[in-house]
PDB file of C-alpha atoms in Angstrom:
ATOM      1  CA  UNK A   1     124.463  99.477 121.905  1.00 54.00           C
ATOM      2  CA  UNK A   2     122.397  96.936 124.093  1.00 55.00           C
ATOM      3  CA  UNK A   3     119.781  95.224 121.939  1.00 50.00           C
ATOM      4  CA  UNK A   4     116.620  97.081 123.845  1.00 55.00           C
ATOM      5  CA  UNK A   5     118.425 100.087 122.854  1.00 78.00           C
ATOM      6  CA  UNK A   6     118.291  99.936 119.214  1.00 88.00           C
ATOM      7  CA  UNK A   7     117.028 102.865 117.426  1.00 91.00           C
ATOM      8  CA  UNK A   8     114.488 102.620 114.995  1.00 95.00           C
ATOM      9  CA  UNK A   9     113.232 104.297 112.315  1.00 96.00           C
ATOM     10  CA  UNK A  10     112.982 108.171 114.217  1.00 97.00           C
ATOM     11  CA  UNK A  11     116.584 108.295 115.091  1.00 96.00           C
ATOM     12  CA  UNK A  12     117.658 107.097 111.603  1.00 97.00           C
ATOM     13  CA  UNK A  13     116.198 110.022 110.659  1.00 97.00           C
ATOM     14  CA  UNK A  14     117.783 111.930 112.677  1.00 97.00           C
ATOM     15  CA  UNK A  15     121.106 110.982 111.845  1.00 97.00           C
ATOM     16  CA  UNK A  16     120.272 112.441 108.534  1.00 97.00           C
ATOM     17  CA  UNK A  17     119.210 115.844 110.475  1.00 97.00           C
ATOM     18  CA  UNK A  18     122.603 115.575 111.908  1.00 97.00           C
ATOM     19  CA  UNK A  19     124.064 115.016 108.339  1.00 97.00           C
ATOM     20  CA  UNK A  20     122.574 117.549 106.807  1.00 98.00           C
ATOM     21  CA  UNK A  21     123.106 119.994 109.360  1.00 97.00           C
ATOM     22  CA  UNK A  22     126.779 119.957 108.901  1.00 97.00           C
ATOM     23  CA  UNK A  23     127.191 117.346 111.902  1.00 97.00           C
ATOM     24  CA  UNK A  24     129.393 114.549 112.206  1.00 97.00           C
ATOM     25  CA  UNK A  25     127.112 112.224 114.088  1.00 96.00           C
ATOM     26  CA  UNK A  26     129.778 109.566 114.487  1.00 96.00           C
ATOM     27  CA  UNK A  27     131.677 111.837 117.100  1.00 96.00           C
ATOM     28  CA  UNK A  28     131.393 111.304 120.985  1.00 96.00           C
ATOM     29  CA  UNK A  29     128.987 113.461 121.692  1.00 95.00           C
ATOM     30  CA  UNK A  30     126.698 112.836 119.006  1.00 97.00           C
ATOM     31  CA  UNK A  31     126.661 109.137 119.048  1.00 96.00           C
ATOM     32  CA  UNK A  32     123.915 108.567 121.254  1.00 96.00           C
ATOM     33  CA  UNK A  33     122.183 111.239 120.275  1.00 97.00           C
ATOM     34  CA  UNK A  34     120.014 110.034 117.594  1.00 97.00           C
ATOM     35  CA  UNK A  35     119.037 107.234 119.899  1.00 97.00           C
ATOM     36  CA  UNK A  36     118.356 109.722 122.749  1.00 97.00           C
ATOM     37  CA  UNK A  37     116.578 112.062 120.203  1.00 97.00           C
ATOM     38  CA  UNK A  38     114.059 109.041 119.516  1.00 97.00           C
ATOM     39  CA  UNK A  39     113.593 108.284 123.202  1.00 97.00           C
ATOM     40  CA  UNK A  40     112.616 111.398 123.714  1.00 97.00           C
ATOM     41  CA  UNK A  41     110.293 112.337 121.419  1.00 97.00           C
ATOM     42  CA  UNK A  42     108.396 109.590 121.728  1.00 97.00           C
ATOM     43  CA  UNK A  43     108.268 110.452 125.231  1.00 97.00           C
ATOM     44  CA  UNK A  44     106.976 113.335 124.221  1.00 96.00           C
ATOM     45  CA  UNK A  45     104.219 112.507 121.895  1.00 97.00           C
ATOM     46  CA  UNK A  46     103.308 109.647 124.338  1.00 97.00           C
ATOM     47  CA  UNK A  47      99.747 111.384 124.108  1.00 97.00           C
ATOM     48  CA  UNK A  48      98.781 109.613 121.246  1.00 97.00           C
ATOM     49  CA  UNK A  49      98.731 106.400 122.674  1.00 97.00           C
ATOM     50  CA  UNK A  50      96.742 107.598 125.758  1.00 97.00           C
ATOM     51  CA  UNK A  51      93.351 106.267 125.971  1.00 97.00           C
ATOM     52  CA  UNK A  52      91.045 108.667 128.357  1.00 96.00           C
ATOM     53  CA  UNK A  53      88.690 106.249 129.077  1.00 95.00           C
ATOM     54  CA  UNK A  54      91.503 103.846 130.653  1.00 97.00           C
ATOM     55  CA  UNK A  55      92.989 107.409 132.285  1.00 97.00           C
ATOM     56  CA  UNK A  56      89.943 107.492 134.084  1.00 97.00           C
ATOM     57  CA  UNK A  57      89.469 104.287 134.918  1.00 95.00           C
ATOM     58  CA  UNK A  58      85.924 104.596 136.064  1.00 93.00           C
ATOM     59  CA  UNK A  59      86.950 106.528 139.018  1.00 96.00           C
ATOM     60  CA  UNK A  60      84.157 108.274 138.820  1.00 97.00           C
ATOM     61  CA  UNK A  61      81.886 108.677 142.203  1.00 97.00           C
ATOM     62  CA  UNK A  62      78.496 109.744 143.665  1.00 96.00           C
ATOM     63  CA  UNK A  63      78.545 113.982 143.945  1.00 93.00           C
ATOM     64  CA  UNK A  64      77.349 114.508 147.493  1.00 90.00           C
ATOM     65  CA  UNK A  65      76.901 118.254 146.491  1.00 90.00           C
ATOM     66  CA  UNK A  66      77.060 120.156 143.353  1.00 92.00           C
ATOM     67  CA  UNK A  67      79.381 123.169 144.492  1.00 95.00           C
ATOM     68  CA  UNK A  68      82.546 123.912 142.260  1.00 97.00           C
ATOM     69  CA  UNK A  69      85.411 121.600 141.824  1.00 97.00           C
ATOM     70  CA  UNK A  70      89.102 123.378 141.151  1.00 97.00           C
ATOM     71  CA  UNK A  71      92.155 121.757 139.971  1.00 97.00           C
ATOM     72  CA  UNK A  72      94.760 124.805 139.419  1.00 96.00           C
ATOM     73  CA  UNK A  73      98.220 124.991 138.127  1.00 97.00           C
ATOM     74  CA  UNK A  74      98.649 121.589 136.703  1.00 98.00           C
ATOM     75  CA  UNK A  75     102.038 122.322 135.029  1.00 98.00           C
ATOM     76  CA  UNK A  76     102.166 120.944 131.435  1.00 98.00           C
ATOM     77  CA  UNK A  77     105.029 120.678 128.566  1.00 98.00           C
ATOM     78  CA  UNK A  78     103.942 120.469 124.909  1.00 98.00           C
ATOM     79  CA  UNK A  79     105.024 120.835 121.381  1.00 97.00           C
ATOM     80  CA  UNK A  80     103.890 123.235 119.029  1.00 96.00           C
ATOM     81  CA  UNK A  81     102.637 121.338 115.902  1.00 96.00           C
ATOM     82  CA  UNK A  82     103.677 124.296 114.070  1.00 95.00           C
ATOM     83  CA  UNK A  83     107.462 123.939 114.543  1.00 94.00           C
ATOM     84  CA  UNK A  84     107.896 120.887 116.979  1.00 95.00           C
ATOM     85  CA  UNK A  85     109.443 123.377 119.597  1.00 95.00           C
ATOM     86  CA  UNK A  86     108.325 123.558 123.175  1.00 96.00           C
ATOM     87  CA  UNK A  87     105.250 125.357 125.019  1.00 96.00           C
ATOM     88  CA  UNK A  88     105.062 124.857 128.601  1.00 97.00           C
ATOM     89  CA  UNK A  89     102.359 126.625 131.325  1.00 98.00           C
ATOM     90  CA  UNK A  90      99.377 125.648 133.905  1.00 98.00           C
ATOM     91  CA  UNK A  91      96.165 124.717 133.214  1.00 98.00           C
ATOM     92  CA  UNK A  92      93.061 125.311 135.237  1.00 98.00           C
ATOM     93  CA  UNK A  93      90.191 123.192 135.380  1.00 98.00           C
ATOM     94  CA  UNK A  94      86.772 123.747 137.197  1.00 98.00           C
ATOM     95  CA  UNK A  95      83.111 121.709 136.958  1.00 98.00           C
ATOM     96  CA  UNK A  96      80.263 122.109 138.369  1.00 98.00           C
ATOM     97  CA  UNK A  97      79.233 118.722 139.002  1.00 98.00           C
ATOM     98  CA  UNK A  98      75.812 117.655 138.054  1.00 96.00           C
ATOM     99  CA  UNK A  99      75.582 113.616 140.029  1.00 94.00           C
ATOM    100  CA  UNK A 100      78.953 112.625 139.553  1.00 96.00           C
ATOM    101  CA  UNK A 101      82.788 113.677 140.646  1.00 97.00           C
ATOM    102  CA  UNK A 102      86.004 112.473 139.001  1.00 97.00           C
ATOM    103  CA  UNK A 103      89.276 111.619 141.375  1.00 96.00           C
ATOM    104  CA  UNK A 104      91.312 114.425 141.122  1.00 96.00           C
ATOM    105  CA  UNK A 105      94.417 113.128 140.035  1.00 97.00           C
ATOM    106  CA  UNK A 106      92.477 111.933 136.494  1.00 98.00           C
ATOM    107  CA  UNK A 107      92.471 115.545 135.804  1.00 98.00           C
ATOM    108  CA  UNK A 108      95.899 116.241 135.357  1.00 98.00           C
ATOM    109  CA  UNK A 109      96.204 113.028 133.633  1.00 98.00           C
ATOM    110  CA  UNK A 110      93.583 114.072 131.266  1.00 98.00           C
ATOM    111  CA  UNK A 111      95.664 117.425 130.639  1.00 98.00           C
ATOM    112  CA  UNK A 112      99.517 115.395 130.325  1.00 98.00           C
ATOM    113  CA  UNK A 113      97.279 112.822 127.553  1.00 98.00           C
ATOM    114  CA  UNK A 114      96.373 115.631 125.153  1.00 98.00           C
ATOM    115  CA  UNK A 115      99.727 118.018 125.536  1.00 98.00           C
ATOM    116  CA  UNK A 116     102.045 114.854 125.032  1.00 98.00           C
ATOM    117  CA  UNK A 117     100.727 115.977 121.570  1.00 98.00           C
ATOM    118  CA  UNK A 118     101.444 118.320 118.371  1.00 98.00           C
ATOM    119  CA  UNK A 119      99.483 120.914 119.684  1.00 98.00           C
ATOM    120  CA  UNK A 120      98.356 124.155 119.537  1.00 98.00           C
ATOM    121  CA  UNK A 121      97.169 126.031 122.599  1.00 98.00           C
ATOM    122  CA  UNK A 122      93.830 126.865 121.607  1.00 98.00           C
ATOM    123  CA  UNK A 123      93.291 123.008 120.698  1.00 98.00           C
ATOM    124  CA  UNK A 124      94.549 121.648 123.710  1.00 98.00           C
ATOM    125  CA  UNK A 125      92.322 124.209 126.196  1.00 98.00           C
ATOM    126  CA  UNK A 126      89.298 122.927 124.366  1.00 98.00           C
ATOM    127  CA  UNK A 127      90.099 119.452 124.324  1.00 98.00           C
ATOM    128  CA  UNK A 128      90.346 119.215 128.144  1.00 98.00           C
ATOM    129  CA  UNK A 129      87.274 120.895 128.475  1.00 98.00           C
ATOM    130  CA  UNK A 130      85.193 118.620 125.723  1.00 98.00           C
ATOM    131  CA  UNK A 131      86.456 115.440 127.219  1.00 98.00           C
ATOM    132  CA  UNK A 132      85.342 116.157 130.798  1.00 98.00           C
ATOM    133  CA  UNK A 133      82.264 117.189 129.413  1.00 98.00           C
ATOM    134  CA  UNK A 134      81.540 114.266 127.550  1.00 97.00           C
ATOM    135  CA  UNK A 135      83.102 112.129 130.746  1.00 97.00           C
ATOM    136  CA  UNK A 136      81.162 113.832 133.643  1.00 97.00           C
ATOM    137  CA  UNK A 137      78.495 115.044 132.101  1.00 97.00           C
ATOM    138  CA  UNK A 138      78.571 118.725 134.403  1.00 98.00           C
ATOM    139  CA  UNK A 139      76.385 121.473 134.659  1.00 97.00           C
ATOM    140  CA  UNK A 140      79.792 123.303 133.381  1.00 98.00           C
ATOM    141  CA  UNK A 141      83.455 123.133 132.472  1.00 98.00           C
ATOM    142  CA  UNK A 142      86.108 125.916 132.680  1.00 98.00           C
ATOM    143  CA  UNK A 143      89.573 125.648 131.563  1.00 98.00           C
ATOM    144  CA  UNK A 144      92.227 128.425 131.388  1.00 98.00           C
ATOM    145  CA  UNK A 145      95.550 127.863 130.375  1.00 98.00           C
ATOM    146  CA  UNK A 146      98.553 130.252 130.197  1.00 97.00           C
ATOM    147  CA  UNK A 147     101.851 128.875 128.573  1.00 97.00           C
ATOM    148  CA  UNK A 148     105.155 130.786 126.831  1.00 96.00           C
ATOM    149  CA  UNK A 149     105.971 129.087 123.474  1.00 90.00           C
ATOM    150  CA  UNK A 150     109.676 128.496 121.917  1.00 87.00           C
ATOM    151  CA  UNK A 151     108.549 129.814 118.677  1.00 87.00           C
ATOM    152  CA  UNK A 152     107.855 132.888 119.796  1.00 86.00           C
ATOM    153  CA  UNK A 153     110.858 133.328 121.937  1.00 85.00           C
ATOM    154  CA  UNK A 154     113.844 131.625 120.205  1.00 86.00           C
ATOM    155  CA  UNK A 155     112.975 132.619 116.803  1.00 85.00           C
ATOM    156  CA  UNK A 156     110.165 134.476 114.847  1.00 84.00           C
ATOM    157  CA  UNK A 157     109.275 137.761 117.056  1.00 87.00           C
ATOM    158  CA  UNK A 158     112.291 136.382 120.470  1.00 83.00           C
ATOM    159  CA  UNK A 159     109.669 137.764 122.539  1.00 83.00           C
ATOM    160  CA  UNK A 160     111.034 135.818 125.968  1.00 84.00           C
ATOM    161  CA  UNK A 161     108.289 137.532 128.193  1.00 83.00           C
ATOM    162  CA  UNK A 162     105.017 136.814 126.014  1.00 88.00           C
ATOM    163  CA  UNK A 163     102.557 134.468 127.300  1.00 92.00           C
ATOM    164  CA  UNK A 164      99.502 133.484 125.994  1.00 94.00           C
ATOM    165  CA  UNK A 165      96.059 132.541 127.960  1.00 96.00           C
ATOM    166  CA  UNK A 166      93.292 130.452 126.240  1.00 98.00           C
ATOM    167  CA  UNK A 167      89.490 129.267 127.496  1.00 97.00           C
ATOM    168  CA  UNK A 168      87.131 127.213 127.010  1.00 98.00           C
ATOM    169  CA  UNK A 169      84.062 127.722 128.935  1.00 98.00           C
ATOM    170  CA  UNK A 170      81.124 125.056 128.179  1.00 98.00           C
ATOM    171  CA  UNK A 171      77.657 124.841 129.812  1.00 97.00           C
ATOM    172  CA  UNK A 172      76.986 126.938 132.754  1.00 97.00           C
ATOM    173  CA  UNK A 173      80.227 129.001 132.673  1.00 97.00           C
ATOM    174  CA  UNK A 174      79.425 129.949 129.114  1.00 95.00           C
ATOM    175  CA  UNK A 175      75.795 130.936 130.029  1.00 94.00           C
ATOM    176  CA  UNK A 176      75.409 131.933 133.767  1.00 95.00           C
ATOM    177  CA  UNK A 177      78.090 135.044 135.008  1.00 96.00           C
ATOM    178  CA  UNK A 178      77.536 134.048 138.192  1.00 96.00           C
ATOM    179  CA  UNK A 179      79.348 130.584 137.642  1.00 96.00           C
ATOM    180  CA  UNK A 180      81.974 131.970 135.339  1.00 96.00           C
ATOM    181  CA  UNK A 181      82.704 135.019 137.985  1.00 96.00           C
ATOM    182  CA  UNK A 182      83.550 132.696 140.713  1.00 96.00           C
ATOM    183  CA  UNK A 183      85.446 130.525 138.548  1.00 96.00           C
ATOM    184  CA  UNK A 184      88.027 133.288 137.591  1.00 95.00           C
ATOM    185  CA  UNK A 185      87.871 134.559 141.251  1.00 95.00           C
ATOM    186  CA  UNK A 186      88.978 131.183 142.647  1.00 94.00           C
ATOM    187  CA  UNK A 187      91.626 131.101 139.741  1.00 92.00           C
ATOM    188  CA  UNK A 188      92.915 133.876 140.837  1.00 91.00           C
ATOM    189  CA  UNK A 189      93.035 133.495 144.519  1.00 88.00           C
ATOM    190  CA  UNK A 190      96.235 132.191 146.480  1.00 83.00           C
ATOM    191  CA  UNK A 191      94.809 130.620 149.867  1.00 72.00           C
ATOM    192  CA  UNK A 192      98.207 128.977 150.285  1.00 66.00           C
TER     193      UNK A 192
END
């Protein structure tokens, strides 16, 4: 192996996995894979190294109006803190600004920073939502995801068709129908 691609302490570890799974991780194909293993996870869980505030990177502007903003189906991969296996889905984000707009790619960046995480759904819905909050300051956030989790469909129940929708709904989506109506009517819609 080339020096930058020693492992470290992660794929030591899981050598021993492979050990004590019955593996011999000397053979070809397994080799690597501790290495790769590493890489990957790390990859992964490259959340917790994310700081929002540098995500953002004060791209933050003058609102010329304060009429909805809609970022939907930002695709996301995460693992479930329960049992490290996948959960993958879109997330939906809408804000009613109140002064101030965010560039739109920030959002999705906002979403990949907290599911490069142990998660759990629920978490991860109302983290998005807190953090533009805090960041925007809005008259309102709304964020719906919908994901399918591994643990629920290669072991436990193997229900392969469940999915699972959480929301967060802070400020004037919480407190004014109105807002929250059009919210999940614009989710909805396909205008492609």
């Amino acid at each position: 192996m080339k020096k930058s691609e020693e492992r470290g302490p992660i794929g030591d570890m899981y050598e021993e996995i492979l050990k004590d799974l019955g593996e011999n991780p000397g053979r070809e194909g397994l080799v690597r894979t501790p290495l790769r293993a590493e890489k990957a996870l790390k990859f992964l869980t490259s959340g917790y190294q994310r700081d929002i505030h540098q995500i953002v990177n004060n791209a933050l502007f003058a609102a010329e109006n304060d009429d909805m903003v809609l970022v939907k189906d930002i695709e996301f991969y995460s693992l479930c803190e329960h049992h490290m296996l996948p959960f993958f889905g879109k997330v939906h984000v809408g804000y009613l600004p109140n002064e101030k707009i965010i560039g739109l790619s920030k959002i999705p960046r906002i979403v990949d920073a907290f599911a490069r995480r142990l998660q759990v759904q629920e978490r991860l819905t109302q983290q998005i939502a807190e953090t533009l909050m805090e960041i925007l300051e809005p008259r309102g956030v709304a964020v719906v995801s919908e994901a399918q989790h591994f643990c629920m469909m290669m072991r436990g129940v193997e229900k392969q068709s469940s999915s699972t929708i959480t929301s967060a709904m802070l400020g004037e989506f919480r407190n004014n129908k109105a807002s929250k109506d059009e919210f999940l009517a614009l989710m909805r819609t396909n205008l492609r």
